[in-house]
Amino acid sequence: MLSVHVSQEAVSEMTPDTVEELARRLEADAYDNAFEGLQDWHLLRALAFQRPELVESYVYLLDLEPYDES
């Protein structure tokens, strides 16, 4: 099984402009193969947890929904 690792460096180098471009790629979904899209999705997900202020406008791409644990 192949695991995807998103480096801390990749996350820290992201700017609002690069996150916007990442979101555009994910919305267009015009990747040569599924793994390229999955890699972008994992990067956006890592950003959502580590730098949420950059991802606020694009959370819908992650399908993260609040849930009640009770």
C-alpha positions as YAML, in Angstrom:
chain: A
units: angstrom
residues:
- id: 1
  name: MET
  ca: [0.00, 0.00, 0.00]
- id: 2
  name: LEU
  ca: [1.35, 3.41, -0.98]
- id: 3
  name: SER
  ca: [1.12, 6.12, 1.64]
- id: 4
  name: VAL
  ca: [1.07, 9.83, 0.96]
- id: 5
  name: HIS
  ca: [3.30, 12.04, 3.06]
- id: 6
  name: VAL
  ca: [2.91, 15.80, 3.04]
- id: 7
  name: SER
  ca: [6.03, 17.45, 4.40]
- id: 8
  name: GLN
  ca: [5.90, 20.24, 6.95]
- id: 9
  name: GLU
  ca: [8.00, 22.27, 4.52]
- id: 10
  name: ALA
  ca: [5.39, 21.94, 1.78]
- id: 11
  name: VAL
  ca: [2.68, 23.11, 4.17]
- id: 12
  name: SER
  ca: [4.71, 26.05, 5.50]
- id: 13
  name: GLU
  ca: [5.60, 27.26, 1.99]
- id: 14
  name: MET
  ca: [1.97, 27.59, 0.93]
- id: 15
  name: THR
  ca: [0.58, 31.10, 0.40]
- id: 16
  name: PRO
  ca: [-2.99, 32.23, -0.23]
- id: 17
  name: ASP
  ca: [-2.17, 32.36, -3.96]
- id: 18
  name: THR
  ca: [-0.76, 28.83, -4.08]
- id: 19
  name: VAL
  ca: [-3.74, 27.50, -2.10]
- id: 20
  name: GLU
  ca: [-6.08, 29.20, -4.57]
- id: 21
  name: GLU
  ca: [-4.26, 27.49, -7.47]
- id: 22
  name: LEU
  ca: [-4.44, 24.17, -5.63]
- id: 23
  name: ALA
  ca: [-8.18, 24.61, -5.18]
- id: 24
  name: ARG
  ca: [-8.60, 25.48, -8.87]
- id: 25
  name: ARG
  ca: [-6.84, 22.26, -9.87]
- id: 26
  name: LEU
  ca: [-9.04, 20.24, -7.53]
- id: 27
  name: GLU
  ca: [-12.21, 21.89, -8.83]
- id: 28
  name: ALA
  ca: [-11.21, 21.34, -12.47]
- id: 29
  name: ASP
  ca: [-10.33, 17.70, -11.75]
- id: 30
  name: ALA
  ca: [-8.32, 17.49, -14.99]
- id: 31
  name: TYR
  ca: [-5.46, 15.35, -13.74]
- id: 32
  name: ASP
  ca: [-3.55, 12.91, -15.90]
- id: 33
  name: ASN
  ca: [-4.16, 10.24, -13.28]
- id: 34
  name: ALA
  ca: [-6.07, 9.84, -10.04]
- id: 35
  name: PHE
  ca: [-2.94, 9.88, -7.92]
- id: 36
  name: GLU
  ca: [-2.11, 13.47, -8.87]
- id: 37
  name: GLY
  ca: [-5.54, 14.58, -7.68]
- id: 38
  name: LEU
  ca: [-5.20, 12.55, -4.52]
- id: 39
  name: GLN
  ca: [-1.84, 14.17, -3.79]
- id: 40
  name: ASP
  ca: [-3.38, 17.65, -4.11]
- id: 41
  name: TRP
  ca: [-6.30, 16.58, -1.93]
- id: 42
  name: HIS
  ca: [-3.92, 15.36, 0.79]
- id: 43
  name: LEU
  ca: [-2.02, 18.65, 0.65]
- id: 44
  name: LEU
  ca: [-5.25, 20.64, 1.04]
- id: 45
  name: ARG
  ca: [-6.27, 18.37, 3.92]
- id: 46
  name: ALA
  ca: [-2.93, 18.88, 5.68]
- id: 47
  name: LEU
  ca: [-3.35, 22.62, 5.25]
- id: 48
  name: ALA
  ca: [-6.84, 22.43, 6.75]
- id: 49
  name: PHE
  ca: [-5.43, 20.95, 9.93]
- id: 50
  name: GLN
  ca: [-2.16, 22.87, 10.17]
- id: 51
  name: ARG
  ca: [-3.02, 26.26, 8.62]
- id: 52
  name: PRO
  ca: [-6.81, 26.45, 8.58]
- id: 53
  name: GLU
  ca: [-6.88, 30.18, 7.83]
- id: 54
  name: LEU
  ca: [-5.62, 29.41, 4.31]
- id: 55
  name: VAL
  ca: [-8.31, 26.83, 3.58]
- id: 56
  name: GLU
  ca: [-11.46, 28.49, 4.96]
- id: 57
  name: SER
  ca: [-12.84, 29.20, 1.48]
- id: 58
  name: TYR
  ca: [-12.08, 25.71, 0.16]
- id: 59
  name: VAL
  ca: [-13.20, 23.36, 2.94]
- id: 60
  name: TYR
  ca: [-16.05, 22.17, 0.73]
- id: 61
  name: LEU
  ca: [-13.44, 20.41, -1.43]
- id: 62
  name: LEU
  ca: [-12.55, 18.17, 1.51]
- id: 63
  name: ASP
  ca: [-16.07, 17.05, 2.48]
- id: 64
  name: LEU
  ca: [-15.25, 17.69, 6.13]
- id: 65
  name: GLU
  ca: [-18.47, 18.07, 8.03]
- id: 66
  name: PRO
  ca: [-18.97, 18.58, 11.74]
- id: 67
  name: TYR
  ca: [-20.60, 15.71, 13.52]
- id: 68
  name: ASP
  ca: [-22.06, 15.07, 16.94]
- id: 69
  name: GLU
  ca: [-20.32, 12.33, 18.87]
- id: 70
  name: SER
  ca: [-23.10, 11.97, 21.44]
...
